[in-house]
Amino acid sequence: MRTVISAEQQQIPWMVEDANIIGSCVHCGMCTATCPTFVLLGDELDSPRGRIYLIKSLLEANEPASRDFVTHIDRCLSCLSCRTTCPSEVDYMRLVDHARAHIDETYQRPWRDQLIRGFLAAILPYPKRLRRVFALGILVRPPALLLMRLLPPSLMPARIRAGLRLLPRSLPRVEEPTAASPAKGSKPRMRVTILAGCAQSVLAPEINRAAASLLAKLGCEVLTVPASGCCGALTHHLGREAESQTIMRRLIDDWWPLTQSAGGLDRIVITTSGCGTVVKDWGYLLKDDPNYADKARHLASLTRDVTEVISELCPDGRLPLVKERPADLPQRIAYHSACSLQHGQEIKDGPARLLTAAGFTVTPVAESHLCCGSAGTYNLLQPVIAEQLRDRKIGNILAGKPDAIAAGNLGCMTQLASATDLPIYHIVKLLDRVID
């Protein structure tokens, strides 16, 4: 698929890159079968192939983003299921990331849209601000839910309804990042640090606590960075590249001293897969920054999902299990593979194999390649599509008759919890309970 751009455009790196990426698309349409929005809506423009045509047309016209262009790009979940399917290995992630940034620079969104996107960008990456907003939301949630039941949908927009459903019922206490060491007298097999994150550090700090405990049992020394927070993923997917890269640089400054310390740093461990996909891409995202490009590339090379590190520490697939399994643990587990893990990082069967090795029965989940609708802030910005995808995912999960659900991404866990009473665990919380 040839894209013709002007001599002026050929001086703009992202436009040249996009034209080359589009050139690798052979228009086969295999991506449409695994694209969640095309599966739901049946509109070619809401498929990867259709969006590639839109981006091609925009480049050749060399014009600002139009309303129709924004509509179809906004509906993309960035789940990257298409990238897994594509026989030509079209780098769709780059295309849609560049499209979002172009929208942010050239399109005047309606004021309500600007307001919610600005609010999300100003609150979500900052744990202290996020905790205050959640605390207020918990107070107003009961009367707001009552109003939601009484008022017609026209008087309470879908985005507000979605936000109310996703609010936590309570907040855990504030915790500092967890340090841990291997058994006394043992030499550390690895020196690692765990991304504290933004939303997860507020909503579920026990996930990283379990990860630190588990890694210490497997012989790791877990180092902490008090200021470690957002990785830049949330603002990156909103198309706010300058803000996103500022956040990335801040985290690089927090982590870099660990690499220079005695003993160095072997791995950066991520327990929220959406963050992992972006941190692993830092080398590309900051490639044009002379002060941070090399550091970003090095830190990205150290970054692993927590399940990758566990597999690395147990290369034969055998886990050192406790002699007596805790009686309160569920047995039949539906493993939900987050898109950012299976498509973004190409980690497919490893987490389920770990659950099996730990003695759990992993139940089948049909259409496991399809997104649950969480997708960062997507379930707040596109709540109707997100809820349809959520309900479809829950139906597929329940068909396997599991006792509980396991996942490796907090966003997915929150999304699924809004539609089922089944217990939902982060995979490291289950593994920490059974590994000695």
Coordinates of C-alpha atoms in Angstrom, one line a residue:
M1 CA 0.0 0.0 0.0
R2 CA 2.0 3.0 -1.3
T3 CA 1.7 6.4 0.5
V4 CA 2.8 9.5 -1.4
I5 CA 4.0 12.4 0.9
S6 CA 5.4 15.8 -0.1
A7 CA 9.0 16.8 0.1
E8 CA 8.1 18.9 3.1
Q9 CA 6.6 15.9 4.9
Q10 CA 9.7 13.9 4.1
Q11 CA 11.5 16.1 6.6
I12 CA 9.2 15.0 9.4
P13 CA 10.4 11.7 10.8
W14 CA 7.1 10.3 12.1
M15 CA 5.4 10.9 8.7
V16 CA 8.2 9.2 6.9
E17 CA 8.0 6.3 9.3
D18 CA 4.3 6.0 9.0
A19 CA 4.5 6.0 5.2
N20 CA 7.0 3.1 5.4
I21 CA 4.8 1.2 7.8
I22 CA 1.7 1.6 5.7
G23 CA 3.8 0.3 2.7
S24 CA 4.1 -3.0 4.5
C25 CA 0.3 -3.5 4.7
V26 CA -0.9 -5.9 1.9
H27 CA -4.6 -5.2 2.6
C28 CA -5.3 -8.9 3.4
G29 CA -7.9 -8.1 6.1
M30 CA -6.8 -10.8 8.5
C31 CA -6.6 -8.2 11.2
T32 CA -10.4 -7.6 11.0
A33 CA -11.2 -11.0 12.4
T34 CA -9.4 -10.3 15.7
C35 CA -10.1 -6.6 16.1
P36 CA -12.6 -6.1 19.0
T37 CA -14.2 -3.0 17.5
F38 CA -14.7 -4.5 14.1
V39 CA -16.1 -7.7 15.7
L40 CA -18.6 -5.6 17.6
L41 CA -19.4 -2.8 15.1
G42 CA -18.8 -4.4 11.7
D43 CA -17.5 -1.1 10.3
E44 CA -14.4 -1.3 8.1
L45 CA -13.2 2.0 9.4
D46 CA -13.3 0.6 12.9
S47 CA -10.8 -2.1 11.9
P48 CA -7.0 -1.8 11.7
R49 CA -7.1 -2.0 7.9
G50 CA -9.7 0.8 7.8
R51 CA -7.8 3.0 10.3
I52 CA -4.6 2.5 8.2
Y53 CA -6.5 3.8 5.2
L54 CA -7.6 6.8 7.3
I55 CA -4.1 7.5 8.3
K56 CA -2.8 7.1 4.7
S57 CA -5.4 9.6 3.5
L58 CA -4.6 12.1 6.2
L59 CA -0.8 11.8 5.4
E60 CA -1.4 12.3 1.6
A61 CA -3.7 15.2 2.2
N62 CA -1.3 16.6 4.8
E63 CA -4.1 18.0 6.8
P64 CA -5.3 18.3 10.5
A65 CA -7.3 15.5 12.0
S66 CA -11.0 15.6 11.1
R67 CA -14.0 14.7 13.2
D68 CA -14.5 11.4 11.4
F69 CA -10.8 10.6 11.7
V70 CA -10.9 11.2 15.4
T71 CA -14.0 9.1 15.9
H72 CA -12.5 6.0 14.5
I73 CA -9.0 6.4 16.0
D74 CA -10.6 7.1 19.4
R75 CA -12.5 3.8 19.1
C76 CA -9.3 1.9 18.8
L77 CA -8.4 0.1 22.1
S78 CA -4.7 -0.2 21.2
C79 CA -5.1 -3.8 22.2
L80 CA -2.7 -4.8 19.4
S81 CA -4.5 -8.1 18.6
C82 CA -4.1 -7.1 15.0
R83 CA -0.3 -7.1 15.4
T84 CA -0.4 -10.6 16.6
T85 CA -2.5 -11.7 13.6
C86 CA -0.9 -9.7 10.8
P87 CA 1.2 -11.9 8.5
S88 CA 3.1 -8.8 7.3
E89 CA 4.0 -7.7 10.8
V90 CA 2.6 -4.2 10.2
D91 CA 3.7 -2.0 13.1
Y92 CA 0.1 -0.7 13.8
M93 CA 1.1 0.4 17.3
R94 CA 3.3 3.2 15.8
L95 CA 0.6 4.3 13.4
V96 CA -2.1 4.7 16.0
D97 CA 0.3 6.3 18.6
H98 CA 1.3 8.9 16.0
A99 CA -2.3 9.4 15.0
R100 CA -3.3 10.1 18.6
A101 CA -0.4 12.6 18.9
H102 CA -1.5 14.3 15.7
I103 CA -5.1 14.5 17.0
D104 CA -3.8 16.1 20.2
E105 CA -1.9 18.7 18.2
T106 CA -4.3 19.6 15.4
Y107 CA -7.9 18.8 16.5
Q108 CA -10.1 21.0 18.7
R109 CA -12.1 18.5 20.7
P110 CA -15.6 19.5 22.2
W111 CA -15.2 21.1 25.6
R112 CA -16.6 18.1 27.5
D113 CA -14.1 15.8 25.8
Q114 CA -11.3 18.2 26.6
L115 CA -12.4 18.4 30.2
I116 CA -12.5 14.7 30.9
R117 CA -9.2 14.0 29.1
G118 CA -7.5 16.9 30.8
F119 CA -8.8 15.6 34.2
L120 CA -7.6 12.1 33.5
A121 CA -4.1 13.3 32.5
A122 CA -3.9 15.6 35.5
I123 CA -5.0 13.0 38.1
L124 CA -4.3 9.4 37.1
P125 CA -0.5 9.5 36.9
Y126 CA -0.2 11.1 40.3
P127 CA -0.9 8.8 43.3
K128 CA -1.5 11.5 45.9
R129 CA -4.0 13.4 43.7
L130 CA -5.6 10.1 42.7
R131 CA -6.1 9.0 46.3
R132 CA -7.9 12.4 47.1
V133 CA -10.2 12.0 44.1
F134 CA -11.0 8.4 45.0
A135 CA -11.7 9.4 48.6
L136 CA -14.1 12.0 47.4
G137 CA -15.7 9.6 44.9
I138 CA -16.2 7.0 47.7
L139 CA -18.2 9.5 49.7
V140 CA -20.5 10.5 46.8
R141 CA -20.8 7.1 45.3
P142 CA -23.9 5.8 47.2
P143 CA -26.2 8.8 46.5
A144 CA -24.8 9.0 42.9
L145 CA -25.6 5.4 42.3
L146 CA -29.1 6.0 43.6
L147 CA -29.5 8.9 41.2
M148 CA -28.1 6.7 38.3
R149 CA -30.9 4.2 38.9
L150 CA -33.6 6.9 39.1
L151 CA -32.5 9.3 36.3
P152 CA -32.9 8.6 32.6
P153 CA -29.6 8.0 30.7
S154 CA -29.9 11.4 29.0
L155 CA -29.5 13.1 32.3
M156 CA -26.4 11.1 33.4
P157 CA -24.0 10.5 30.6
A158 CA -22.5 7.1 30.0
R159 CA -19.0 8.3 31.0
I160 CA -20.2 9.4 34.4
R161 CA -22.1 6.1 34.9
A162 CA -19.0 4.1 33.9
G163 CA -16.9 6.1 36.3
L164 CA -19.3 5.4 39.2
R165 CA -19.3 1.7 38.5
L166 CA -15.5 1.6 38.5
L167 CA -15.0 3.5 41.7
P168 CA -13.5 1.5 44.6
R169 CA -15.7 0.9 47.6
S170 CA -12.8 1.6 49.9
L171 CA -9.1 2.5 49.8
P172 CA -6.2 0.5 51.4
R173 CA -3.8 2.4 53.6
V174 CA -0.9 4.2 52.1
E175 CA 2.2 1.9 51.8
E176 CA 5.8 2.6 50.9
P177 CA 7.4 0.5 48.2
T178 CA 8.3 -2.9 49.6
A179 CA 12.0 -4.0 50.0
A180 CA 12.8 -7.6 50.4
S181 CA 15.9 -9.9 50.6
P182 CA 16.5 -13.6 50.1
A183 CA 16.9 -16.0 53.0
K184 CA 19.6 -14.9 55.5
G185 CA 23.0 -16.0 54.3
S186 CA 22.0 -16.5 50.7
K187 CA 23.6 -14.6 47.9
P188 CA 21.0 -12.7 45.8
R189 CA 20.4 -14.4 42.4
M190 CA 19.1 -11.1 41.1
R191 CA 18.9 -7.5 42.2
V192 CA 15.5 -6.1 41.1
T193 CA 13.2 -3.1 41.6
I194 CA 9.5 -3.2 41.1
L195 CA 7.6 -0.3 39.5
A196 CA 5.2 1.1 42.1
G197 CA 3.0 2.6 39.5
C198 CA 0.3 5.2 39.9
A199 CA -3.2 3.7 40.1
Q200 CA -2.0 0.3 41.4
S201 CA -0.1 1.9 44.3
V202 CA -3.3 3.6 45.4
L203 CA -5.8 0.8 44.7
A204 CA -3.9 -2.4 45.3
P205 CA -0.5 -2.0 46.9
E206 CA -0.7 -5.6 48.1
I207 CA 0.1 -6.7 44.6
N208 CA 3.6 -5.4 44.7
R209 CA 3.9 -6.6 48.3
A210 CA 3.1 -10.1 47.2
A211 CA 5.6 -9.7 44.2
A212 CA 8.4 -8.6 46.5
S213 CA 7.7 -11.5 48.9
L214 CA 7.6 -14.0 46.0
L215 CA 10.8 -12.7 44.4
A216 CA 12.6 -12.8 47.7
K217 CA 11.6 -16.5 48.2
L218 CA 13.1 -17.2 44.7
G219 CA 16.4 -15.5 45.7
C220 CA 16.0 -11.9 44.6
E221 CA 17.0 -8.8 46.5
V222 CA 14.2 -6.2 45.9
L223 CA 15.4 -2.6 45.9
T224 CA 13.1 0.3 46.4
V225 CA 12.8 3.8 45.0
P226 CA 10.6 6.0 47.1
A227 CA 9.6 8.3 44.3
S228 CA 8.9 5.6 41.7
G229 CA 5.5 6.3 40.2
C230 CA 3.8 6.5 36.8
C231 CA 5.7 5.2 33.8
G232 CA 4.0 7.6 31.3
A233 CA 1.6 5.0 29.7
L234 CA -1.6 6.8 30.6
T235 CA -0.8 10.1 29.0
H236 CA 1.0 8.4 26.1
H237 CA -2.2 6.6 25.1
L238 CA -4.1 9.9 25.4
G239 CA -1.8 11.3 22.7
R240 CA -0.2 13.8 25.1
E241 CA 3.4 13.0 24.2
A242 CA 5.2 16.0 25.9
E243 CA 3.5 15.2 29.2
S244 CA 4.2 11.5 28.8
Q245 CA 7.9 11.9 28.1
T246 CA 8.3 14.3 31.1
I247 CA 6.9 11.5 33.3
M248 CA 9.2 9.0 31.7
R249 CA 12.2 11.1 32.3
R250 CA 11.3 11.6 36.0
L251 CA 11.1 7.8 36.5
I252 CA 14.4 7.3 34.7
D253 CA 16.0 9.8 37.1
D254 CA 14.5 7.7 40.0
W255 CA 15.8 4.4 38.7
W256 CA 19.1 5.3 37.1
P257 CA 21.1 5.5 40.4
L258 CA 20.2 1.8 41.1
T259 CA 22.1 0.9 37.9
Q260 CA 25.1 2.7 39.2
S261 CA 25.1 1.4 42.7
A262 CA 27.3 -1.4 44.0
G263 CA 25.9 -4.6 42.6
G264 CA 23.9 -2.8 39.9
L265 CA 20.4 -3.6 38.8
D266 CA 19.5 -6.8 37.0
R267 CA 15.8 -6.4 36.3
I268 CA 13.0 -3.9 36.5
V269 CA 9.9 -5.9 37.4
I270 CA 6.5 -4.8 36.2
T271 CA 3.3 -6.1 37.8
T272 CA 0.9 -4.1 35.6
S273 CA 1.3 -5.3 32.0
G274 CA 0.0 -2.1 30.5
C275 CA 2.9 -0.3 32.0
G276 CA 5.4 -3.0 30.9
T277 CA 4.5 -2.6 27.3
V278 CA 5.3 1.1 27.4
V279 CA 8.5 0.8 29.6
K280 CA 9.9 -1.8 27.2
D281 CA 9.3 0.8 24.5
W282 CA 11.1 3.6 26.2
G283 CA 14.1 3.2 23.9
Y284 CA 12.0 4.1 20.9
L285 CA 9.8 6.8 22.6
L286 CA 12.8 8.7 23.9
K287 CA 15.2 8.0 21.0
D288 CA 15.4 11.7 20.0
D289 CA 16.3 12.9 23.5
P290 CA 20.1 13.2 23.7
N291 CA 20.1 13.3 27.5
Y292 CA 17.9 10.3 28.0
A293 CA 18.0 8.1 24.9
D294 CA 20.8 5.8 26.2
K295 CA 19.4 5.6 29.7
A296 CA 15.9 4.8 28.4
R297 CA 17.3 2.1 26.1
H298 CA 19.2 0.5 28.9
L299 CA 16.4 0.5 31.4
A300 CA 14.0 -0.8 28.8
S301 CA 16.4 -3.7 28.2
L302 CA 16.2 -4.6 31.9
T303 CA 12.4 -4.5 32.0
R304 CA 10.4 -7.7 32.4
D305 CA 6.9 -8.7 33.4
V306 CA 6.9 -10.4 36.8
T307 CA 5.9 -13.7 35.2
E308 CA 8.9 -13.5 32.9
V309 CA 11.2 -13.1 35.9
I310 CA 9.6 -16.0 37.8
S311 CA 10.1 -18.2 34.7
E312 CA 13.7 -17.0 34.4
L313 CA 14.3 -17.9 38.0
C314 CA 12.7 -21.3 37.5
P315 CA 13.9 -22.3 34.0
D316 CA 12.8 -25.9 34.3
G317 CA 9.2 -24.9 35.0
R318 CA 9.2 -26.4 38.5
L319 CA 8.2 -24.2 41.4
P320 CA 9.3 -24.7 45.0
L321 CA 5.8 -25.3 46.4
V322 CA 4.7 -25.2 50.1
K323 CA 4.2 -28.7 51.6
E324 CA 0.6 -27.9 52.6
R325 CA -1.5 -25.8 50.2
P326 CA -3.7 -23.1 51.9
A327 CA -7.2 -24.4 52.2
D328 CA -8.9 -21.1 51.3
L329 CA -7.3 -20.9 47.8
P330 CA -9.6 -21.5 44.8
Q331 CA -8.7 -24.5 42.6
R332 CA -10.2 -23.7 39.2
I333 CA -8.8 -20.5 37.8
A334 CA -9.8 -18.7 34.6
Y335 CA -6.6 -16.9 33.5
H336 CA -7.4 -13.6 31.7
S337 CA -4.5 -12.7 29.4
A338 CA -4.3 -8.9 29.2
C339 CA -3.9 -7.6 25.7
S340 CA -0.8 -5.6 26.8
L341 CA 0.8 -8.9 27.8
Q342 CA -0.2 -11.3 25.0
H343 CA -0.1 -8.8 22.1
G344 CA 1.9 -5.9 23.4
Q345 CA 4.7 -8.0 24.9
E346 CA 4.0 -11.3 23.2
I347 CA 3.9 -13.2 26.5
K348 CA 1.2 -15.8 25.8
D349 CA 1.3 -19.1 27.6
G350 CA 3.9 -18.5 30.3
P351 CA 1.5 -17.2 33.0
A352 CA -1.0 -20.0 32.6
R353 CA 1.9 -22.5 32.7
L354 CA 3.0 -21.0 36.0
L355 CA -0.5 -21.4 37.5
T356 CA -0.6 -25.0 36.3
A357 CA 2.9 -25.7 37.8
A358 CA 1.6 -24.2 41.1
G359 CA -1.1 -26.8 41.2
F360 CA -4.1 -24.8 39.9
T361 CA -6.5 -26.0 37.3
V362 CA -6.6 -23.4 34.5
T363 CA -10.0 -23.3 32.8
P364 CA -10.5 -22.6 29.1
V365 CA -11.5 -19.1 28.0
A366 CA -12.9 -18.7 24.5
E367 CA -11.9 -15.7 22.4
S368 CA -9.0 -15.1 24.8
H369 CA -7.4 -12.8 22.2
L370 CA -10.2 -10.3 22.5
C371 CA -9.9 -7.3 24.8
C372 CA -12.0 -7.0 28.0
G373 CA -12.6 -3.3 27.3
S374 CA -10.4 -1.8 30.0
A375 CA -7.5 -0.6 27.8
G376 CA -6.1 2.1 30.1
T377 CA -8.7 4.9 30.2
Y378 CA -10.8 3.4 27.3
N379 CA -13.6 2.2 29.7
L380 CA -14.1 5.8 30.8
L381 CA -13.8 7.4 27.4
Q382 CA -15.7 4.8 25.3
P383 CA -17.9 3.2 28.0
V384 CA -20.6 1.7 25.7
I385 CA -18.1 -0.4 23.6
A386 CA -16.0 -1.2 26.8
E387 CA -19.1 -2.6 28.6
Q388 CA -20.0 -4.7 25.6
L389 CA -16.5 -6.2 25.5
R390 CA -16.5 -6.7 29.2
D391 CA -19.8 -8.6 29.2
R392 CA -18.6 -10.8 26.3
K393 CA -15.4 -11.5 28.1
I394 CA -17.2 -12.4 31.4
G395 CA -19.5 -14.7 29.4
N396 CA -16.5 -16.6 28.0
I397 CA -14.9 -16.8 31.4
L398 CA -18.0 -18.1 33.2
A399 CA -18.5 -20.8 30.5
G400 CA -15.4 -22.6 31.9
K401 CA -17.0 -22.7 35.4
P402 CA -14.0 -21.3 37.3
D403 CA -13.8 -20.7 41.0
A404 CA -11.9 -17.4 40.5
I405 CA -10.2 -15.3 37.9
A406 CA -6.5 -14.4 37.7
A407 CA -4.9 -11.6 35.6
G408 CA -1.7 -9.7 35.4
N409 CA -3.1 -6.2 34.9
L410 CA -5.0 -4.1 37.4
G411 CA -7.1 -2.3 34.8
C412 CA -8.4 -5.6 33.5
M413 CA -9.1 -6.8 37.1
T414 CA -11.1 -3.6 37.8
Q415 CA -13.0 -3.9 34.6
L416 CA -14.0 -7.5 35.1
A417 CA -14.9 -6.9 38.8
S418 CA -17.5 -4.4 37.7
A419 CA -19.5 -7.3 36.1
T420 CA -19.0 -10.4 38.2
D421 CA -19.0 -11.5 41.8
L422 CA -16.2 -14.1 41.2
P423 CA -13.0 -13.4 43.2
I424 CA -10.3 -11.8 41.0
Y425 CA -6.7 -12.2 41.9
H426 CA -3.5 -10.9 40.6
I427 CA -1.4 -13.9 39.5
V428 CA 1.4 -13.0 41.9
K429 CA -0.9 -13.1 44.9
L430 CA -1.9 -16.7 44.1
L431 CA 1.7 -17.8 43.4
D432 CA 3.0 -16.1 46.6
R433 CA 0.6 -18.2 48.6
V434 CA 1.8 -21.5 47.3
I435 CA 5.6 -20.9 46.7
D436 CA 7.9 -21.7 49.6

